[in-house]
CSV table of C-alpha atoms and ligand atoms in Angstrom, one decimal:
chain,number,residue,atom,x,y,z
A,20,UNK,CA,0.0,0.0,0.0
A,21,UNK,CA,1.6,3.3,-1.0
A,22,UNK,CA,0.0,6.7,-0.8
A,23,UNK,CA,2.7,8.8,-2.2
A,24,UNK,CA,0.6,10.8,-4.6
A,25,UNK,CA,-2.6,12.5,-3.9
A,26,UNK,CA,-4.5,12.4,-7.2
A,27,UNK,CA,-6.5,15.3,-8.5
A,28,UNK,CA,-9.8,14.0,-7.4
A,29,UNK,CA,-8.6,13.6,-3.8
A,30,UNK,CA,-7.0,17.0,-3.9
A,31,UNK,CA,-10.2,18.6,-5.1
A,32,UNK,CA,-12.0,16.7,-2.4
A,33,UNK,CA,-9.4,18.1,0.1
A,34,UNK,CA,-10.0,21.6,-1.0
A,35,UNK,CA,-13.7,21.3,-1.0
A,36,UNK,CA,-13.6,19.7,2.4
A,37,UNK,CA,-11.5,22.4,3.8
A,38,UNK,CA,-14.0,25.0,2.8
A,39,UNK,CA,-16.6,23.4,5.0
A,40,UNK,CA,-14.0,22.4,7.6
A,41,UNK,CA,-15.5,24.4,10.4
A,42,UNK,CA,-18.6,22.2,10.4
A,43,UNK,CA,-16.6,19.4,11.9
A,44,UNK,CA,-16.8,21.1,15.2
A,45,UNK,CA,-20.5,20.4,15.2
A,46,UNK,CA,-19.9,16.7,14.6
A,47,UNK,CA,-22.1,14.2,16.3
A,48,UNK,CA,-21.1,13.1,19.7
A,49,UNK,CA,-21.1,9.3,19.9
A,50,UNK,CA,-21.7,7.0,22.8
A,51,UNK,CA,-20.3,3.8,21.5
A,52,UNK,CA,-18.7,1.1,23.5
A,53,UNK,CA,-15.4,2.4,24.8
A,54,UNK,CA,-12.5,1.1,22.8
A,55,UNK,CA,-9.9,0.2,25.4
A,56,UNK,CA,-7.1,0.9,22.9
A,57,UNK,CA,-8.4,4.4,22.5
A,58,UNK,CA,-6.1,6.6,24.7
A,59,UNK,CA,-8.6,9.5,24.8
A,60,UNK,CA,-11.8,7.6,25.7
A,61,UNK,CA,-11.1,7.5,29.4
A,62,UNK,CA,-10.1,11.1,29.7
A,63,UNK,CA,-13.2,12.2,27.6
A,64,UNK,CA,-15.5,10.1,29.7
A,65,UNK,CA,-14.1,11.5,33.0
A,66,UNK,CA,-14.2,15.0,31.6
A,67,UNK,CA,-17.9,14.6,30.7
A,68,UNK,CA,-18.8,13.9,34.3
A,69,UNK,CA,-16.6,16.7,35.6
A,70,UNK,CA,-14.1,14.3,37.2
A,71,UNK,CA,-11.1,15.6,35.3
A,72,UNK,CA,-9.9,19.1,35.7
A,73,UNK,CA,-7.4,20.4,33.1
A,74,UNK,CA,-5.9,23.8,33.8
A,75,UNK,CA,-6.9,26.5,31.3
A,76,UNK,CA,-4.3,29.1,30.5
A,77,UNK,CA,-5.2,32.5,29.0
A,78,UNK,CA,-2.8,32.1,26.1
A,79,UNK,CA,-3.1,28.4,25.2
A,80,UNK,CA,-6.3,27.2,26.8
A,81,UNK,CA,-6.2,23.5,27.7
A,82,UNK,CA,-3.2,22.8,25.4
A,83,UNK,CA,-0.4,22.5,27.9
A,84,UNK,CA,-2.5,20.6,30.4
A,85,UNK,CA,-3.7,18.2,27.7
A,86,UNK,CA,-0.1,17.5,26.6
A,87,UNK,CA,0.9,17.0,30.2
A,88,UNK,CA,-2.0,14.6,30.7
A,89,UNK,CA,-1.0,12.6,27.6
A,90,UNK,CA,2.8,12.7,28.5
A,91,UNK,CA,3.6,14.6,25.3
A,92,UNK,CA,6.7,16.8,25.5
A,93,UNK,CA,6.2,20.3,24.2
A,94,UNK,CA,9.5,20.2,22.4
A,95,UNK,CA,7.9,17.8,19.9
A,96,UNK,CA,6.3,20.9,18.5
A,97,UNK,CA,6.4,21.0,14.7
A,98,UNK,CA,4.9,23.9,12.7
A,99,UNK,CA,3.1,23.7,9.4
A,100,UNK,CA,1.8,26.8,7.6
A,101,UNK,CA,0.3,25.3,4.4
A,102,UNK,CA,-3.4,25.6,4.2
A,103,UNK,CA,-3.9,21.9,4.0
A,104,UNK,CA,-5.8,20.8,7.0
A,105,UNK,CA,-9.1,21.5,8.8
A,106,UNK,CA,-9.3,25.1,10.0
A,107,UNK,CA,-7.1,26.3,7.2
A,108,UNK,CA,-8.6,29.8,7.3
A,109,UNK,CA,-6.7,30.4,10.5
A,110,UNK,CA,-3.5,28.9,9.2
A,111,UNK,CA,-0.7,30.7,7.3
A,112,UNK,CA,2.9,31.7,7.4
A,113,UNK,CA,2.2,34.2,10.2
A,114,UNK,CA,0.1,31.7,12.2
A,115,UNK,CA,1.4,28.2,11.6
A,116,UNK,CA,-0.4,25.2,13.0
A,117,UNK,CA,1.4,23.4,15.8
A,118,UNK,CA,1.5,19.6,16.1
A,119,UNK,CA,2.7,17.7,19.2
A,120,UNK,CA,3.1,14.0,19.4
A,121,UNK,CA,4.3,10.9,21.3
A,122,UNK,CA,4.3,7.3,20.2
A,123,UNK,CA,0.5,7.1,20.9
A,124,UNK,CA,-1.2,10.4,20.2
A,125,UNK,CA,-0.9,13.5,18.0
A,126,UNK,CA,-2.4,16.8,18.9
A,127,UNK,CA,-3.0,19.8,16.6
A,128,UNK,CA,-3.3,23.4,17.8
A,129,UNK,CA,-4.2,26.3,15.6
A,130,UNK,CA,-4.0,29.9,16.8
A,131,UNK,CA,-7.4,31.6,17.3
A,132,UNK,CA,-9.2,28.3,16.8
A,133,UNK,CA,-11.9,27.2,19.2
A,134,UNK,CA,-10.8,23.6,19.3
A,135,UNK,CA,-7.7,21.4,19.7
A,136,UNK,CA,-7.6,18.4,17.4
A,137,UNK,CA,-6.5,14.9,18.6
A,138,UNK,CA,-5.9,11.7,16.7
A,139,UNK,CA,-4.7,8.3,17.8
A,140,UNK,CA,-4.6,4.7,16.5
A,141,UNK,CA,-7.0,2.4,18.4
A,142,UNK,CA,-8.3,-1.2,17.8
A,143,UNK,CA,-10.1,-0.8,14.5
A,144,UNK,CA,-8.7,2.4,13.0
A,145,UNK,CA,-7.8,5.9,14.1
A,146,UNK,CA,-10.0,7.7,16.6
A,147,UNK,CA,-10.5,11.5,16.2
A,148,UNK,CA,-11.5,14.0,18.9
A,149,UNK,CA,-11.7,17.7,19.3
A,150,UNK,CA,-11.5,19.5,22.6
A,151,UNK,CA,-13.2,22.8,23.0
A,152,UNK,CA,-10.6,25.4,23.8
A,153,UNK,CA,-12.6,28.6,24.2
A,154,UNK,CA,-13.2,29.0,27.9
A,155,UNK,CA,-12.2,27.5,31.2
A,156,UNK,CA,-14.5,25.0,32.9
A,157,UNK,CA,-15.0,21.3,32.3
A,158,UNK,CA,-13.1,20.2,29.2
A,159,UNK,CA,-15.6,19.1,26.5
A,160,UNK,CA,-14.4,16.4,24.1
A,161,UNK,CA,-16.2,15.5,21.0
A,162,UNK,CA,-15.5,12.2,19.3
A,163,UNK,CA,-15.7,12.4,15.5
A,164,UNK,CA,-16.6,9.6,13.1
A,165,UNK,CA,-17.2,9.3,9.4
A,166,UNK,CA,-16.3,12.2,7.1
A,167,UNK,CA,-15.7,14.9,9.7
A,168,UNK,CA,-12.0,14.0,9.9
A,169,UNK,CA,-12.1,10.9,7.7
A,170,UNK,CA,-12.6,12.8,4.5
A,171,UNK,CA,-8.9,13.7,4.7
A,172,UNK,CA,-7.4,11.2,7.1
A,173,UNK,CA,-9.3,8.2,5.6
A,174,UNK,CA,-13.0,7.7,5.5
A,175,UNK,CA,-12.6,4.1,6.9
A,176,UNK,CA,-10.4,5.6,9.7
A,177,UNK,CA,-7.4,3.8,8.2
A,178,UNK,CA,-5.9,5.3,5.1
A,179,UNK,CA,-3.9,7.5,4.8
A,180,UNK,CA,-4.3,8.0,8.6
A,181,UNK,CA,-1.6,10.3,10.0
A,182,UNK,CA,-0.5,12.8,7.3
A,183,UNK,CA,2.9,14.3,6.9
A,184,UNK,CA,3.4,15.9,3.5
A,185,UNK,CA,5.5,18.3,1.6
A,186,UNK,CA,3.3,20.9,-0.1
A,187,UNK,CA,4.3,23.5,-2.6
A,188,UNK,CA,2.7,26.7,-1.5
A,189,UNK,CA,2.3,30.3,-2.6
A,190,UNK,CA,3.4,33.2,-0.4
A,191,UNK,CA,0.3,33.0,1.9
A,192,UNK,CA,0.5,29.2,2.4
A,193,UNK,CA,-2.1,28.2,-0.3
A,194,UNK,CA,-1.2,24.9,-1.9
A,195,UNK,CA,-0.3,25.0,-5.5
A,196,UNK,CA,-1.2,22.3,-8.0
A,197,UNK,CA,1.8,21.2,-10.0
A,198,UNK,CA,0.4,20.9,-13.5
A,199,UNK,CA,3.6,19.4,-14.9
A,200,UNK,CA,3.0,16.4,-12.8
A,201,UNK,CA,0.8,13.6,-14.1
A,202,UNK,CA,-1.5,13.2,-12.3
A,203,UNK,CA,-1.4,16.8,-11.0
A,204,UNK,CA,-0.8,16.7,-7.3
A,205,UNK,CA,-1.4,18.9,-4.3
A,206,UNK,CA,1.1,17.5,-1.9
A,207,UNK,CA,3.4,14.5,-1.5
A,208,UNK,CA,3.5,12.3,1.5
A,209,UNK,CA,7.0,12.3,3.1
A,210,UNK,CA,8.7,9.7,5.3
A,211,UNK,CA,12.2,8.6,6.1
A,212,UNK,CA,12.7,7.4,2.5
A,213,UNK,CA,12.1,10.8,1.0
A,214,UNK,CA,15.3,12.7,0.0
A,215,UNK,CA,15.7,15.5,2.6
A,216,UNK,CA,15.9,18.0,-0.3
A,217,UNK,CA,12.3,17.1,-1.2
A,218,UNK,CA,10.8,17.5,2.3
A,219,UNK,CA,9.0,20.2,4.3
A,220,UNK,CA,7.3,22.3,1.7
A,221,UNK,CA,4.8,24.3,3.9
A,222,UNK,CA,6.6,23.6,7.1
A,223,UNK,CA,8.9,25.6,9.3
A,224,UNK,CA,12.2,24.0,10.1
A,225,UNK,CA,14.6,25.0,12.9
A,226,UNK,CA,18.0,23.5,12.6
A,227,UNK,CA,19.9,22.4,9.6
A,228,UNK,CA,20.9,19.4,7.5
A,229,UNK,CA,24.5,20.4,6.9
A,230,UNK,CA,23.1,23.6,5.3
A,231,UNK,CA,21.6,21.6,2.5
A,232,UNK,CA,18.6,22.9,0.6
A,233,UNK,CA,15.1,21.6,1.6
A,234,UNK,CA,11.6,23.0,0.8
A,235,UNK,CA,10.9,24.3,4.4
A,236,UNK,CA,10.7,27.9,5.7
A,237,UNK,CA,9.1,29.2,2.5
A,238,UNK,CA,12.3,28.6,0.6
A,239,UNK,CA,10.4,28.5,-2.6
A,240,UNK,CA,7.1,29.9,-3.8
A,241,UNK,CA,5.4,28.7,-7.0
A,242,UNK,CA,3.8,30.6,-9.8
A,243,UNK,CA,0.5,29.6,-11.4
A,244,UNK,CA,2.3,27.3,-13.8
A,245,UNK,CA,3.8,25.5,-10.8
A,246,UNK,CA,7.3,26.9,-11.5
A,247,UNK,CA,9.3,27.2,-8.3
A,248,UNK,CA,10.7,30.7,-7.5
A,249,UNK,CA,13.4,31.0,-4.9
A,250,UNK,CA,12.0,33.3,-2.2
A,251,UNK,CA,14.2,32.8,0.8
A,252,UNK,CA,17.7,31.7,0.2
A,253,UNK,CA,18.5,31.8,3.9
A,254,UNK,CA,15.9,29.1,4.7
A,255,UNK,CA,18.2,26.1,5.2
A,256,UNK,CA,19.9,26.9,8.5
A,257,UNK,CA,17.3,28.7,10.6
A,258,UNK,CA,17.5,28.8,14.3
A,259,UNK,CA,15.2,31.6,15.1
A,260,UNK,CA,11.7,31.8,13.6
A,261,UNK,CA,10.8,35.2,15.1
A,262,UNK,CA,11.5,36.9,11.8
A,263,UNK,CA,8.6,34.9,10.3
A,264,UNK,CA,5.9,35.1,12.9
A,265,UNK,CA,5.3,35.9,16.6
A,266,UNK,CA,6.9,32.9,18.2
A,267,UNK,CA,5.8,34.0,21.7
A,268,UNK,CA,2.3,32.7,20.9
A,269,UNK,CA,3.6,29.1,20.8
A,270,UNK,CA,4.6,26.8,23.6
A,271,UNK,CA,8.1,26.6,22.1
A,272,UNK,CA,9.8,28.9,19.5
A,273,UNK,CA,10.9,25.9,17.4
A,274,UNK,CA,9.8,23.5,14.7
A,275,UNK,CA,12.7,21.2,15.3
A,276,UNK,CA,14.3,19.4,12.3
A,277,UNK,CA,14.9,16.2,14.2
A,278,UNK,CA,11.3,16.2,15.6
A,279,UNK,CA,10.1,16.6,12.0
A,280,UNK,CA,12.2,13.6,10.9
A,281,UNK,CA,11.1,11.5,13.7
A,282,UNK,CA,7.4,12.3,13.2
A,283,UNK,CA,7.8,11.6,9.4
A,284,UNK,CA,9.2,8.2,10.3
A,285,UNK,CA,6.6,7.5,12.9
A,286,UNK,CA,3.5,8.6,11.0
A,287,UNK,CA,4.1,6.2,8.2
A,288,UNK,CA,5.1,3.4,10.6
A,289,UNK,CA,1.9,3.9,12.6
A,290,UNK,CA,-0.2,3.9,9.4
A,291,UNK,CA,1.4,0.6,8.2
A,292,UNK,CA,1.1,-1.2,11.6
A,293,UNK,CA,-2.5,-0.1,12.1
A,294,UNK,CA,-3.6,-1.1,8.7
A,295,UNK,CA,-1.8,-4.5,9.0
A,296,UNK,CA,-3.4,-5.0,12.4
A,297,UNK,CA,-6.9,-4.2,11.3
A,298,UNK,CA,-6.6,-6.4,8.2
A,299,UNK,CA,-5.1,-9.3,10.3
A,300,UNK,CA,-7.9,-9.1,12.7
A,301,UNK,CA,-10.5,-9.1,10.0
A,302,UNK,CA,-9.0,-11.9,8.0
A,303,UNK,CA,-7.0,-13.9,10.5
A,304,UNK,CA,-4.1,-13.6,8.1
A,305,UNK,CA,-1.2,-11.4,7.4
A,306,UNK,CA,0.2,-11.4,3.9
A,307,UNK,CA,3.9,-12.1,3.5
A,308,UNK,CA,4.2,-8.9,1.3
A,309,UNK,CA,2.8,-6.8,4.2
A,310,UNK,CA,5.3,-8.4,6.6
A,311,UNK,CA,8.1,-7.6,4.2
A,312,UNK,CA,7.1,-4.0,3.8
A,313,UNK,CA,6.7,-3.5,7.5
A,314,UNK,CA,10.1,-5.2,8.3
A,315,UNK,CA,11.8,-3.1,5.6
A,316,UNK,CA,10.4,0.1,7.0
A,317,UNK,CA,11.1,-0.9,10.6
A,318,UNK,CA,14.7,-1.5,9.6
A,319,UNK,CA,15.0,1.8,7.7
A,320,UNK,CA,16.0,-0.3,4.7
A,321,UNK,CA,15.3,2.4,2.1
A,322,UNK,CA,16.1,5.4,4.3
A,323,UNK,CA,17.3,8.5,2.4
A,324,UNK,CA,20.9,8.9,3.4
A,325,UNK,CA,21.9,12.1,5.2
A,326,UNK,CA,24.4,14.2,3.3
A,327,UNK,CA,25.9,15.6,6.4
A,328,UNK,CA,25.2,16.2,10.1
A,329,UNK,CA,21.7,17.2,11.1
A,330,UNK,CA,21.7,19.8,13.9
A,331,UNK,CA,18.5,20.4,15.8
A,332,UNK,CA,17.7,21.5,19.4
A,333,UNK,CA,19.0,19.6,22.3
A,334,UNK,CA,15.7,19.7,24.1
A,335,UNK,CA,13.8,17.5,21.7
A,336,UNK,CA,16.6,15.0,21.4
A,337,UNK,CA,17.1,14.6,25.1
A,338,UNK,CA,13.3,14.3,25.7
A,339,UNK,CA,12.9,11.8,23.0
A,340,UNK,CA,16.0,9.7,23.7
A,341,UNK,CA,15.4,10.0,27.5
A,342,UNK,CA,12.2,8.1,27.4
A,343,UNK,CA,13.6,5.0,25.8
A,344,UNK,CA,14.1,1.5,27.2
A,345,UNK,CA,17.8,0.8,27.5
A,346,UNK,CA,19.8,-2.3,27.8
A,347,UNK,CA,22.7,-2.9,30.2
A,348,UNK,CA,25.1,-1.2,27.9
A,349,UNK,CA,22.8,1.8,28.0
A,350,UNK,CA,21.8,1.4,24.3
A,351,UNK,CA,18.4,2.4,23.1
A,352,UNK,CA,16.5,2.3,19.8
A,353,UNK,CA,15.8,6.0,20.5
A,354,UNK,CA,19.5,7.0,20.3
A,355,UNK,CA,20.2,9.3,17.4
A,356,UNK,CA,23.0,9.1,14.8
A,357,UNK,CA,22.2,12.2,12.7
A,358,UNK,CA,25.4,12.0,10.7
A,359,UNK,CA,24.6,9.4,8.0
A,360,UNK,CA,21.1,8.3,9.2
A,361,UNK,CA,18.5,9.2,11.7
A,362,UNK,CA,19.0,6.6,14.3
A,363,UNK,CA,22.1,4.9,15.7
A,364,UNK,CA,20.5,1.5,15.9
A,365,UNK,CA,18.2,1.4,12.8
A,366,UNK,CA,15.2,-0.5,14.0
A,367,UNK,CA,12.0,1.5,14.7
A,368,UNK,CA,11.4,2.4,18.4
A,369,UNK,CA,7.7,1.9,17.4
A,370,UNK,CA,8.3,-1.8,18.2
A,371,UNK,CA,7.5,-0.8,21.8
A,372,UNK,CA,4.4,1.2,20.9
A,373,UNK,CA,0.8,0.4,21.6
A,374,UNK,CA,0.0,0.1,17.9
A,375,UNK,CA,2.7,-2.6,17.5
A,376,UNK,CA,1.8,-4.3,20.8
A,377,UNK,CA,-1.8,-4.5,19.8
A,378,UNK,CA,-1.1,-6.5,16.6
A,379,UNK,CA,-2.7,-10.0,16.8
A,380,UNK,CA,-0.1,-12.4,18.2
A,381,UNK,CA,0.2,-14.3,14.9
A,382,UNK,CA,1.0,-11.1,13.0
A,383,UNK,CA,3.6,-10.1,15.6
A,384,UNK,CA,5.2,-13.5,15.4
A,385,UNK,CA,5.4,-13.3,11.6
A,386,UNK,CA,7.1,-9.9,11.9
A,387,UNK,CA,9.5,-11.2,14.5
A,388,UNK,CA,10.3,-14.2,12.4
A,389,UNK,CA,11.2,-12.1,9.4
A,390,UNK,CA,13.1,-9.6,11.5
A,391,UNK,CA,15.1,-12.5,12.9
A,392,UNK,CA,15.9,-13.8,9.3
A,393,UNK,CA,17.4,-10.5,8.5
A,394,UNK,CA,19.1,-9.7,11.8
A,395,UNK,CA,20.7,-13.2,11.9
A,396,UNK,CA,21.8,-12.8,8.3
A,397,UNK,CA,19.9,-15.9,7.1
A,398,UNK,CA,18.3,-13.9,4.3
A,399,UNK,CA,19.7,-10.6,3.1
A,400,UNK,CA,17.8,-9.2,0.1
A,401,UNK,CA,19.8,-6.3,-1.4
A,402,UNK,CA,17.5,-3.6,0.1
A,403,UNK,CA,18.9,-4.5,3.5
A,404,UNK,CA,22.5,-4.3,2.4
A,405,UNK,CA,23.1,-1.1,4.4
A,406,UNK,CA,22.6,-2.9,7.7
A,407,UNK,CA,26.1,-3.9,8.7
A,408,UNK,CA,26.8,-7.0,10.7
A,409,UNK,CA,27.5,-4.7,13.7
A,410,UNK,CA,24.2,-3.0,13.2
A,411,UNK,CA,22.4,-6.3,13.2
A,412,UNK,CA,24.2,-7.5,16.3
A,413,UNK,CA,23.5,-4.3,18.2
A,414,UNK,CA,19.8,-4.3,17.3
A,415,UNK,CA,19.5,-8.0,18.2
A,416,UNK,CA,21.1,-7.5,21.6
A,417,UNK,CA,19.0,-4.4,22.4
A,418,UNK,CA,15.8,-6.3,21.4
A,419,UNK,CA,16.7,-9.4,23.5
A,420,UNK,CA,17.3,-7.2,26.5
A,421,UNK,CA,14.4,-4.9,26.2
A,422,UNK,CA,11.6,-6.7,24.5
A,423,UNK,CA,10.7,-9.8,26.5
A,424,UNK,CA,8.3,-11.3,23.9
A,425,UNK,CA,10.9,-11.0,21.2
A,426,UNK,CA,13.4,-12.8,23.4
A,427,UNK,CA,10.8,-15.5,24.2
A,428,UNK,CA,9.9,-15.9,20.6
A,429,UNK,CA,13.4,-16.8,19.7
B,7,HEC,C1,-9.3,19.2,4.9
B,7,HEC,C2,-8.6,18.0,5.3
B,7,HEC,C3,-8.5,17.6,6.8
B,7,HEC,C4,-9.6,17.4,7.6
B,7,HEC,C5,-11.0,17.5,7.4
B,7,HEC,C6,-8.9,17.1,8.9
B,7,HEC,N1,-7.6,17.1,8.8
B,7,HEC,FE1,-6.3,16.7,10.2
B,7,HEC,N2,-4.7,17.0,9.0
B,7,HEC,C7,-4.8,17.3,7.6
B,7,HEC,C8,-3.5,17.4,7.1
B,7,HEC,C9,-3.2,17.7,5.6
B,7,HEC,C10,-2.6,17.2,8.1
B,7,HEC,C11,-1.1,17.2,8.0
B,7,HEC,C12,-0.5,18.5,8.5
B,7,HEC,C13,-0.9,19.7,7.8
B,7,HEC,O1,-0.7,19.8,6.5
B,7,HEC,O2,-1.5,20.6,8.4
B,7,HEC,C14,-3.4,16.9,9.3
B,7,HEC,C15,-2.9,16.7,10.5
B,7,HEC,C16,-3.6,16.4,11.7
B,7,HEC,C17,-3.0,16.1,13.0
B,7,HEC,C18,-1.6,16.0,13.3
B,7,HEC,C19,-1.1,14.6,13.0
B,7,HEC,C20,-0.9,14.3,11.5
B,7,HEC,O3,-1.6,13.5,10.9
B,7,HEC,O4,0.0,15.0,10.9
B,7,HEC,C21,-4.1,15.9,13.8
B,7,HEC,C22,-4.0,15.5,15.3
B,7,HEC,C23,-5.3,16.0,13.1
B,7,HEC,N3,-5.0,16.4,11.8
B,7,HEC,C24,-6.6,15.9,13.6
B,7,HEC,C25,-7.7,16.0,12.9
B,7,HEC,C26,-9.1,15.9,13.4
B,7,HEC,C27,-9.4,15.5,14.9
B,7,HEC,C28,-9.9,16.2,12.4
B,7,HEC,C29,-11.4,16.2,12.5
B,7,HEC,C30,-12.0,17.0,13.6
B,7,HEC,C31,-9.1,16.5,11.2
B,7,HEC,N4,-7.8,16.4,11.5
B,7,HEC,C32,-9.7,16.8,10.0
B,7,HEC,C33,-6.0,17.4,6.9
B,7,HEC,C34,-7.3,17.4,7.5
C-alpha cells in the first residue's frame, strides 16, 4: 500500500472539504462502547462527568494541560503553515499550525481556533477527537466519526491515517497544483525514504541538514504554472523563527528538524502497523508482502541517506531519547545518529508502541520471524545491504534485553 501521490480527485476533495471544515466542530457526539485501545476515551469520559480538571491558561487554553496529561513533550512541536488541513482559514505563514506527538497520540493546535484536534490509533482504526478550547471549565471532548475528519485522514479511519506531506505553497501558504506532474498533485507524503531536499514544503524547520537545501521555511514559492521561484535563500539553517511570525504565541519557539524527521518516520510506521493489524484481525491472516514492507520500513532499509550532520535542538533530542528503554550497555533504539542516518540502531522504536503491541499475536510473530531472518543474516535481500553485521548484532542485543516477547519468541 503506497500513498505517495494524492490524485486530482482527492486533492479537489481536500480543497472542498477544507471550505466546510468548520462544520466538523458540530460533529455528532457518539456514545459507542469504549475502545480500550483508545487513549482519549477514558479522559473524555471522565471530563464529561466533571471528574477531570485540566488547567486552562489564557494564552493556550487547555493545550499545555492536555499535553501533560498525555505525556507529550512540548519540544515535539512542529509547525506547518500550508493551508492543507481542517481550520485552514486560520493557518498561514504568520500563524502556523502546531503539532505535538508521542508514540501514541498526535495533537494539533491552531491559533485563534476554538478547538484542539486529537488523533490516535485504536483497535479498528484511528480515533478522532476535538477538545473545545474557548473557555475555562470542564473540558468538552467530541469524538468524530465518518467524514468529519475521515474525508482527509481516511474515510474508513485507516488510510492514509496520519499525514505528513510536503506541499508547494504560494506566499500565503495556499497549496499549488503542480500541473507538470501527471496526475497533478497537491502534496506529496513524506517519510524517512524521501530525500531530505524534497521534504518540508509548507513547514517551518529550525536546525539544519548540513546547510543543504530543503523546501521548508518558505524557501520557494510557486507561480501559477507551478514553477518554483526561490523566495528565501536563507531558509536552510534557521535557528530563530521570530522573523517569520510571533513565536511568543507558541509553547516553544521551534519546529525542530529532528522532531520533524522523527514524526515523518513515525506517521508512516503507525499507518502501516495499524492497517496491518486491522486487516489481520478481519481476515485472521497477514500477507507475506505486508510483513516484508513492515520489516523493511522498521529496519530503515530504504532510508534516504543524510548528506551531512543534522543539527537540531538539544531539548527535543534529550526528551525523545530520554524516554527510551535501555539495555545494560545503555543502548536504546531511540539513540540518534544524525550523521549518515536518523538513528544509531536502525530499528524503529515503534516496536514498543501500543500500535505494535496490539497486533494480533500471529501477526507479531510473523514480523518477529522475518526480523530474525534479516538480523541473523539468514536472508539478506539487497535492500537490507546497508545494515552492517555490527548494526544487526546491536539491534538484536538491544531487542533481546528490552523486548521480552521478542526474546521469548526466539
Ligand atoms: C481538509 C482535510 C482535513 C480534515 C477535514 C482534517 N484534517 Fe487533520 N490534517 C490534515 C492534514 C493535511 C494534516 C497534515 C499536517 C498539515 O498539513 O496541516 C493533518 C494533521 C492532523 C493532525 C496531526 C497529525 C498528522 O496527521 O499530521 C491531527 C492531530 C489532526 N490532523 C486531527 C484532525 C481531526 C481530529 C480532524 C477532525 C475534527 C481532522 N484532523 C480533520 C487534513 C485534514
